[in-house]
XYZ file of C-alpha atoms in Angstrom:
424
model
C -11.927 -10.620 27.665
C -13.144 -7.802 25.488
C -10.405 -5.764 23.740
C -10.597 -2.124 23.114
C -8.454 -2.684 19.577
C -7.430 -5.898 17.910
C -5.551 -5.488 15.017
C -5.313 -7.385 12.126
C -1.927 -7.373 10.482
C 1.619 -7.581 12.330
C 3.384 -5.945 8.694
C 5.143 -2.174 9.451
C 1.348 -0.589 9.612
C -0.232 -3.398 12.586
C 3.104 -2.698 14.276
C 2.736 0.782 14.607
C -1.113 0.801 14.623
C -1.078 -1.402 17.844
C 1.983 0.500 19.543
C 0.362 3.708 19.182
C -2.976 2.361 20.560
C -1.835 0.862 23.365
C 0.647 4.217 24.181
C -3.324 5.676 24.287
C -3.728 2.973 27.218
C -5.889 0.653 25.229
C -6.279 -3.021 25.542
C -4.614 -4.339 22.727
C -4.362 -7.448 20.552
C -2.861 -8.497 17.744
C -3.515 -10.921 14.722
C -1.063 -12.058 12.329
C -1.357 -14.982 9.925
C 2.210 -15.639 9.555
C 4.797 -17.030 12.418
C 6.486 -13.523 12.578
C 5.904 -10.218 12.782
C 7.338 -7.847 10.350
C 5.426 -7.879 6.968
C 7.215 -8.210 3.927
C 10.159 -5.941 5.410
C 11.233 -9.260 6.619
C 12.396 -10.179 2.912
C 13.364 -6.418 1.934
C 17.006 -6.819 2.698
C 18.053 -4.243 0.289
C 18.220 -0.421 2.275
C 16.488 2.946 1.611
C 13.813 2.030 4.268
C 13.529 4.413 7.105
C 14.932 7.849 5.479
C 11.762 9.743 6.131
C 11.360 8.357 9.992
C 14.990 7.823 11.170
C 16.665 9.595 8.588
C 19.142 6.662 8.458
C 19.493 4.603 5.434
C 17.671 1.269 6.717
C 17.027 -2.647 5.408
C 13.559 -3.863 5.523
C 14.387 -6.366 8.517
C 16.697 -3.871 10.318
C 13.130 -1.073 9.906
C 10.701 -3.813 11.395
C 13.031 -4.904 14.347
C 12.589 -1.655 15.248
C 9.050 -1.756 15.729
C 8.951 -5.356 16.917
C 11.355 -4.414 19.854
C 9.147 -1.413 20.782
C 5.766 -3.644 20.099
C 7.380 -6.484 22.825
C 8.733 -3.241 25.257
C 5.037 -2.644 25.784
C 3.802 -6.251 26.477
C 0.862 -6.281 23.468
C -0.227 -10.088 23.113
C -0.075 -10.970 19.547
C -1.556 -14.284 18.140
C 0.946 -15.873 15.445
C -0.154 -18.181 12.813
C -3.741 -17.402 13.135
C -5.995 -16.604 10.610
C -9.636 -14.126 10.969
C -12.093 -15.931 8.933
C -15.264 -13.947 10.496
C -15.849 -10.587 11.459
C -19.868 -9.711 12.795
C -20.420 -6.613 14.257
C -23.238 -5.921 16.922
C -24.580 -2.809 18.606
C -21.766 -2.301 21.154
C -18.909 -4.513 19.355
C -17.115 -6.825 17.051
C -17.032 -10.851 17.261
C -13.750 -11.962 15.410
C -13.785 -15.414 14.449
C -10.032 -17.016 13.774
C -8.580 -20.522 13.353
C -4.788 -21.661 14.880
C -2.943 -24.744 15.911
C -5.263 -24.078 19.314
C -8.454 -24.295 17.395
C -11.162 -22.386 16.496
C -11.354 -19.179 18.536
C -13.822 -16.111 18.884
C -12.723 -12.983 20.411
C -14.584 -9.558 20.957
C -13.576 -5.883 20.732
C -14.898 -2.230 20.593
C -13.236 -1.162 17.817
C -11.299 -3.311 14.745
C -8.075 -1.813 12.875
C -7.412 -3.193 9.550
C -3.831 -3.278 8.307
C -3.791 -6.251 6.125
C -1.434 -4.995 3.113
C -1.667 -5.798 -0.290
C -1.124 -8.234 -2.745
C 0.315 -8.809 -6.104
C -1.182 -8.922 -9.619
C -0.755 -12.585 -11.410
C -0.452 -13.372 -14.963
C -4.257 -14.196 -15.398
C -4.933 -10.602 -14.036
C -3.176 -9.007 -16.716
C -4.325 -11.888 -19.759
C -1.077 -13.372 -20.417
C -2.254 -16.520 -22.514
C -0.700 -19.815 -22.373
C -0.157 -22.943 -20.478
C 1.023 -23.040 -16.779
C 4.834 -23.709 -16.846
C 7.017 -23.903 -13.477
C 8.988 -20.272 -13.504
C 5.879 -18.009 -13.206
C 6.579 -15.678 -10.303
C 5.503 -12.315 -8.774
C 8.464 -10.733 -8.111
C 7.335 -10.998 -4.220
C 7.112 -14.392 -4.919
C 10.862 -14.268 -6.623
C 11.663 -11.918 -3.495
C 11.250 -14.642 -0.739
C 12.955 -17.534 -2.556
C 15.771 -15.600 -3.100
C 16.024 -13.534 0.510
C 14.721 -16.136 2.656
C 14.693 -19.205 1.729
C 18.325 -18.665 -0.253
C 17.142 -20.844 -3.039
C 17.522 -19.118 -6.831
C 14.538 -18.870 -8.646
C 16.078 -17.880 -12.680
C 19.320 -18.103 -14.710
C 17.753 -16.075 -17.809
C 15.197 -14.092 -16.908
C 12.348 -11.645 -18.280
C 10.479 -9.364 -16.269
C 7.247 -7.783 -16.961
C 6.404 -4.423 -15.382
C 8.551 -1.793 -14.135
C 7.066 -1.631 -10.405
C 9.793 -1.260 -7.869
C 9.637 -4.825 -6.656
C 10.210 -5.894 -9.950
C 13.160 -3.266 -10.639
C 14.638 -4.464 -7.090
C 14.468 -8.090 -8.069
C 16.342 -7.207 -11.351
C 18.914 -6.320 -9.642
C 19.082 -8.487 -7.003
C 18.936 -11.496 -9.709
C 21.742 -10.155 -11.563
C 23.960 -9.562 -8.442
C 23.124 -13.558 -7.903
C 24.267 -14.246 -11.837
C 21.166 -14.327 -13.377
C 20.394 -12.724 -16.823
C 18.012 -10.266 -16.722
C 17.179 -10.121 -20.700
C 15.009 -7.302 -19.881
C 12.234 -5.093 -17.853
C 9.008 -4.557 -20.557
C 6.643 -1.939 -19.329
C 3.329 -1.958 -21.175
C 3.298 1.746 -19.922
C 5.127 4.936 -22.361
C 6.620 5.844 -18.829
C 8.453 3.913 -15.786
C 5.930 2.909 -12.965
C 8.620 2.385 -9.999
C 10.679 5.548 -7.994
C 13.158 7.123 -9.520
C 15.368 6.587 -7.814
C 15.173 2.628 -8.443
C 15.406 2.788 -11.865
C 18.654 4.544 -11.733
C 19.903 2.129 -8.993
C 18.818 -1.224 -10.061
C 18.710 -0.727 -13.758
C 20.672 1.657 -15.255
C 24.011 1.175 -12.594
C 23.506 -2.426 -13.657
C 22.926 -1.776 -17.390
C 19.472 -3.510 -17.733
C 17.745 -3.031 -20.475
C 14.239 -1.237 -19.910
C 11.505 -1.512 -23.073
C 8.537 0.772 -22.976
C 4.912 0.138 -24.586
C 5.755 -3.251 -24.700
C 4.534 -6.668 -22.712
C 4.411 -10.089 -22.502
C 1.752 -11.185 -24.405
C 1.913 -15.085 -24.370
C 4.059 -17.578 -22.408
C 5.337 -21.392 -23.248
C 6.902 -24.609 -21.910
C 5.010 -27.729 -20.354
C 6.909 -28.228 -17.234
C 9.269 -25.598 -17.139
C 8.775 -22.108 -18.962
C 10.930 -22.245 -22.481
C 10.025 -18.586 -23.181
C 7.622 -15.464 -23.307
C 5.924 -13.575 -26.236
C 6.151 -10.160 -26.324
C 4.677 -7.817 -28.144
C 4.568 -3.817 -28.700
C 1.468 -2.188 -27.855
C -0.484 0.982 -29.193
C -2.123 4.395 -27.186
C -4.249 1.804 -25.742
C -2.325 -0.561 -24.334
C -3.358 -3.020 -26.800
C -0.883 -5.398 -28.262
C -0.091 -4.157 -32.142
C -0.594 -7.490 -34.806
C 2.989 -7.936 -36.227
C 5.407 -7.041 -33.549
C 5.218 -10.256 -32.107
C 8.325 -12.014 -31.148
C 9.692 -14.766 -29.234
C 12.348 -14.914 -26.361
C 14.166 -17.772 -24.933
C 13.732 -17.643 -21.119
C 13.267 -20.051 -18.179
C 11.697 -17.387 -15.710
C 9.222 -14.383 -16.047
C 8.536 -12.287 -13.041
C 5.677 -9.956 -12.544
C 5.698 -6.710 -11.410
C 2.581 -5.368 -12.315
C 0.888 -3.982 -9.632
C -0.476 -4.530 -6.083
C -4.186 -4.913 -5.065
C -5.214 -3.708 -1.074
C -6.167 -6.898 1.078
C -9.624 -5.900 1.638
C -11.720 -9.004 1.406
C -12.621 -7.961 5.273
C -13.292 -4.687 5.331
C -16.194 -5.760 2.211
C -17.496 -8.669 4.647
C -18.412 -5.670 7.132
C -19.486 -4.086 4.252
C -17.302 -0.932 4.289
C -17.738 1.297 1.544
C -14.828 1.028 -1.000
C -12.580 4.114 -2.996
C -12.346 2.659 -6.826
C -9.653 4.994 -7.144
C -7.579 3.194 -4.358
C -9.291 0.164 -3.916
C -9.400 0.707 -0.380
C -11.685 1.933 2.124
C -13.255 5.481 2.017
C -11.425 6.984 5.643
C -11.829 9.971 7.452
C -9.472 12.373 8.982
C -9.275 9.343 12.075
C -8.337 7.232 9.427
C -11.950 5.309 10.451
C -13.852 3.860 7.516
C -18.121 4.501 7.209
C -18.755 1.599 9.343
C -17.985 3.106 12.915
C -15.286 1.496 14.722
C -13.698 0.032 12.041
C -10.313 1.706 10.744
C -8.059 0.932 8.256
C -3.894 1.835 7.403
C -1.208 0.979 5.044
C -1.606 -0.307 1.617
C -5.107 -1.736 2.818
C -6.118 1.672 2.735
C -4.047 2.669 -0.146
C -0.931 1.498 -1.788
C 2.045 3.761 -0.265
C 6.092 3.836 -2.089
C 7.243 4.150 1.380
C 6.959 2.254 4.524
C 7.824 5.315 6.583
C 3.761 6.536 5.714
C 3.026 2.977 5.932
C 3.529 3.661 10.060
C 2.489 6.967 9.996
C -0.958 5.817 8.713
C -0.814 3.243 11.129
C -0.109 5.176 14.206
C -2.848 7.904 13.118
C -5.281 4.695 12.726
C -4.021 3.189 16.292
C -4.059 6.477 17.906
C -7.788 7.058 16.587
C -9.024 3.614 17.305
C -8.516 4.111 21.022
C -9.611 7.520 21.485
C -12.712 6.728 19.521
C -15.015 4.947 22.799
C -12.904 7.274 24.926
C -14.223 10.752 23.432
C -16.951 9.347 20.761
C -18.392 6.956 23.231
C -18.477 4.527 20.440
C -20.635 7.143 18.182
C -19.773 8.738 14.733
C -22.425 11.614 13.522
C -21.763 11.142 9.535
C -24.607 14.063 8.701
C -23.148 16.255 6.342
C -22.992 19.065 8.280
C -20.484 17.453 10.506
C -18.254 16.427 7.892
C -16.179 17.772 5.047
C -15.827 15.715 1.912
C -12.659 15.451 0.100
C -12.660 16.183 -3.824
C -10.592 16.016 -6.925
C -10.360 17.567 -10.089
C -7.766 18.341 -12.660
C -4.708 15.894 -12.726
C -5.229 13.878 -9.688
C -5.359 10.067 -9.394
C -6.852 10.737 -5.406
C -6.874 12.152 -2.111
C -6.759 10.187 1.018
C -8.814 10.957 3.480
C -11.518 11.446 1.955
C -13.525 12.826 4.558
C -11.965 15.527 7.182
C -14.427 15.655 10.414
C -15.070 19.396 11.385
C -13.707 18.532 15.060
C -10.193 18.512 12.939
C -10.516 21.841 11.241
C -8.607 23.446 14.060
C -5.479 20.900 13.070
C -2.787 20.407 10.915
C -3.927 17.262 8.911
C -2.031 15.181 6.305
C -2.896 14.504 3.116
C -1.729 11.682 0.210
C -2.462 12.203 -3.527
C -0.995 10.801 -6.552
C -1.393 12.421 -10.303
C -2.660 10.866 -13.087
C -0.102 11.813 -15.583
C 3.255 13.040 -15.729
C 3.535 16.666 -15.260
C 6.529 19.101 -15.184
C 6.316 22.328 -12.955
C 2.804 21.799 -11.160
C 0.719 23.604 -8.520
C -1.519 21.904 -6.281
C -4.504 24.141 -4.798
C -7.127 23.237 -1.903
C -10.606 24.953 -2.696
C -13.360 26.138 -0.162
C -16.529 27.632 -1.537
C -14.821 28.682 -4.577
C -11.616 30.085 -2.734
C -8.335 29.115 -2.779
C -7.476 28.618 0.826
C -3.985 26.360 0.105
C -1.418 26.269 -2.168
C 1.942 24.491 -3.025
C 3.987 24.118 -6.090
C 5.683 21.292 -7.464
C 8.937 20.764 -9.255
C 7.414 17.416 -11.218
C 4.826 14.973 -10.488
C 4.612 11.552 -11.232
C 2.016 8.870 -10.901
C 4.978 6.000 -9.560
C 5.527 8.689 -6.677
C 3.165 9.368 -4.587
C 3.128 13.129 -2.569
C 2.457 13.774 1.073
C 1.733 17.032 2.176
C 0.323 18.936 5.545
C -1.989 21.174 5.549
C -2.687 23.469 8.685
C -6.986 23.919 8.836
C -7.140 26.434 11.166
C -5.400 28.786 8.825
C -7.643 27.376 5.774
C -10.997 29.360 6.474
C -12.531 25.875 4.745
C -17.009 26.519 4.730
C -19.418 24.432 3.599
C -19.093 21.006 3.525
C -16.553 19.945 0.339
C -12.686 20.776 -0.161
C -11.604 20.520 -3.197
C -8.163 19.606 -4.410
C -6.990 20.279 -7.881
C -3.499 19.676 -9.507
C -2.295 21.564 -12.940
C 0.374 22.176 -14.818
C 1.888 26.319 -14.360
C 1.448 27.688 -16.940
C 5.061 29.425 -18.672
């Protein structure tokens, strides 16, 4: 059988990617290396999932169920426990090669949707010297010991890195009668939401240390305690400020990397900036047919534009042989490249195809610096065709924000997005 979308990834983004496909009336399949579908919602049992979709106040599992009741409603095959360890593209298709308890298996479809998340930063990423001592966790890691598998993974605790995962964990440890000694942030500024450091630190008086990390760790079998040390402008430990502290469990929270190992075997050209895929306005990557959503395409704070990138890329995906007929003109004329300048981190898309200039469109961008009263301006040609001011902006927090093309007179083929500070 030849599909007309498999997707690869049953977290909150393959959920809604596949739904939305086969709602398109695609022939849909879906991959997941795990036994169940869900993602890592399935060990987010704290709430605040689901505010921007359902406007209810949801847990991780109670977000995914409902996606995994829709995804079953509409009869979509998914493969469990199977892994893709190929992907070769031809003229007219893509072979998928996966292993399962039934073997070795190779399936074909027109078009491929990518939603395999992210994963976490480990001590060697971020040169923490020492030996390799049980009580080394991501705080993912940390996560599903404690939510899943009920089984506690600290009594006195450091944690390095003030991601959200991390300052969730914190408080979910303490709640379990751990002692959190403290969150270090190697950063002058929080990295997680705002509103989880009010909520998981300071309602549960845990101590948060800026421009400081963890700079060596000990213990033989069992970690006996961390090094930290302050660090300068550059992030780089200061000599002196050394000191020791007594723990039996450091978690990480410092950072997540896109899963993208796939999209570089079809050899997909890759965003720096994000470290996911450059995407058009079909949320479609350079090499035609092959889409990507989620934090595969670029880490997202909330799941709820998790599944609206996944629905845009599931959508897309089966409208693409339907009105495309499996073609994608990338001259320039036919396409409008995203830009930055000023204080942004990104912009995702980065590419809006002229056929969309008649649309509203949404955009993602993050800052690269804290910045207080802020305007953010869309440029065409040297003319200011959007415009929308900003209380604050923060890198943790990313911003979404629609823009309506037809009423952006956008020529030539760039847009340009710049963020600065108003000035008093």
């Amino acid at each position: 059988m030849i599909y007309d979308v498999i997707v690869i990834g049953g977290g909150p983004a393959g959920l809604a990617a596949a739904i939305a496909a086969k709602k398109e009336g695609a022939q849909v399949l879906l991959i997941e290396r795990e036994g169940r579908l869900g993602g890592i919602l399935k060990q987010c049992i704290h709430d605040g999932f689901g505010l921007q979709r359902f406007k209810e106040k949801l847990s991780g599992p109670e977000y995914a169920e409902r996606f995994i009741e829709e995804f079953h409603s509409l009869e979509i095959p998914a493969k469990l426990w199977t892994f893709v360890t190929k992907i070769r593209k031809s003229d007219q298709d893509f072979q998928v090669w996966t292993v399962s308890r039934n073997g070795v298996e190779m399936l074909v479809s027109r078009t491929l949707i990518l939603a395999t998340g992210c994963r976490e930063r480990t001590a060697k990423q971020v040169s923490i010297h020492g030996t390799r001592p049980a009580g080394v966790y991501t705080a993912g890691t940390a996560q599903h010991f404690t939510n899943l598998q009920g089984v506690m993974p600290a009594r006195r605790c450091v944690i390095l890195g003030s991601g959200d995962i991390g300052l969730i964990m914190a408080r979910r440890l303490k709640l379990e009668g751990a002692d959190i000694l403290g969150v270090y942030e190697v950063r002058p500024e929080p990295s997680g939401l705002t509103r989880n450091m009010i909520q998981c630190l300071e309602d549960f008086d845990i101590p948060l240390h800026l421009s400081e990390t963890v700079t060596r760790i000990f213990g033989d079998d069992r970690l006996t305690g961390v090094e930290i040390a302050k660090v300068d402008e550059q992030m780089q430990p200061v000599p002196g400020t050394e000191k020791r502290i007594d723990c039996d469990t450091l978690i990480l929270s410092v950072g997540l990397i896109p899963e993208n190992e796939m999209a570089e075997s079809l050899r997909v050209t890759m965003d720096p900036r994000t470290k996911g895929p450059v995407c058009d306005s079909w949320a479609m990557t350079d090499v035609p047919g092959v889409f990507s959503c989620g934090n595969a395409f670029h880490v997202n704070d909330l799941v709820d534009y998790v599944s609206e990138s996944g629905e845009l890329a599931g959508t897309s995906a089966a409208r693409y042989f339907r009105e495309l007929k499996g073609e994608a003109d990338r001259t320039a004329e036919n396409w409008i490249s995203v830009e930055t300048e000023g204080g942004l981190a990104y912009v995702v898309p980065q590419k809006i195809r002229k056929s969309d200039l008649d649309k509203k469109l949404v955009f993602y961008f993050r800052c690269r610096r804290t910045m207080g009263e802020s305007m953010l301006a869309a440029i065409s040609a040297g003319k200011t065709v959007f415009e929308k001011k900003y209380q604050a902006v923060r890198p943790p927090e990313m911003e979404r924000v629609v823009i309506d093309l037809s009423k952006a007179d956008i020529v030539g083929t760039s847009l340009v997005f710049q963020l600065g500070e108003v000035q008093a």
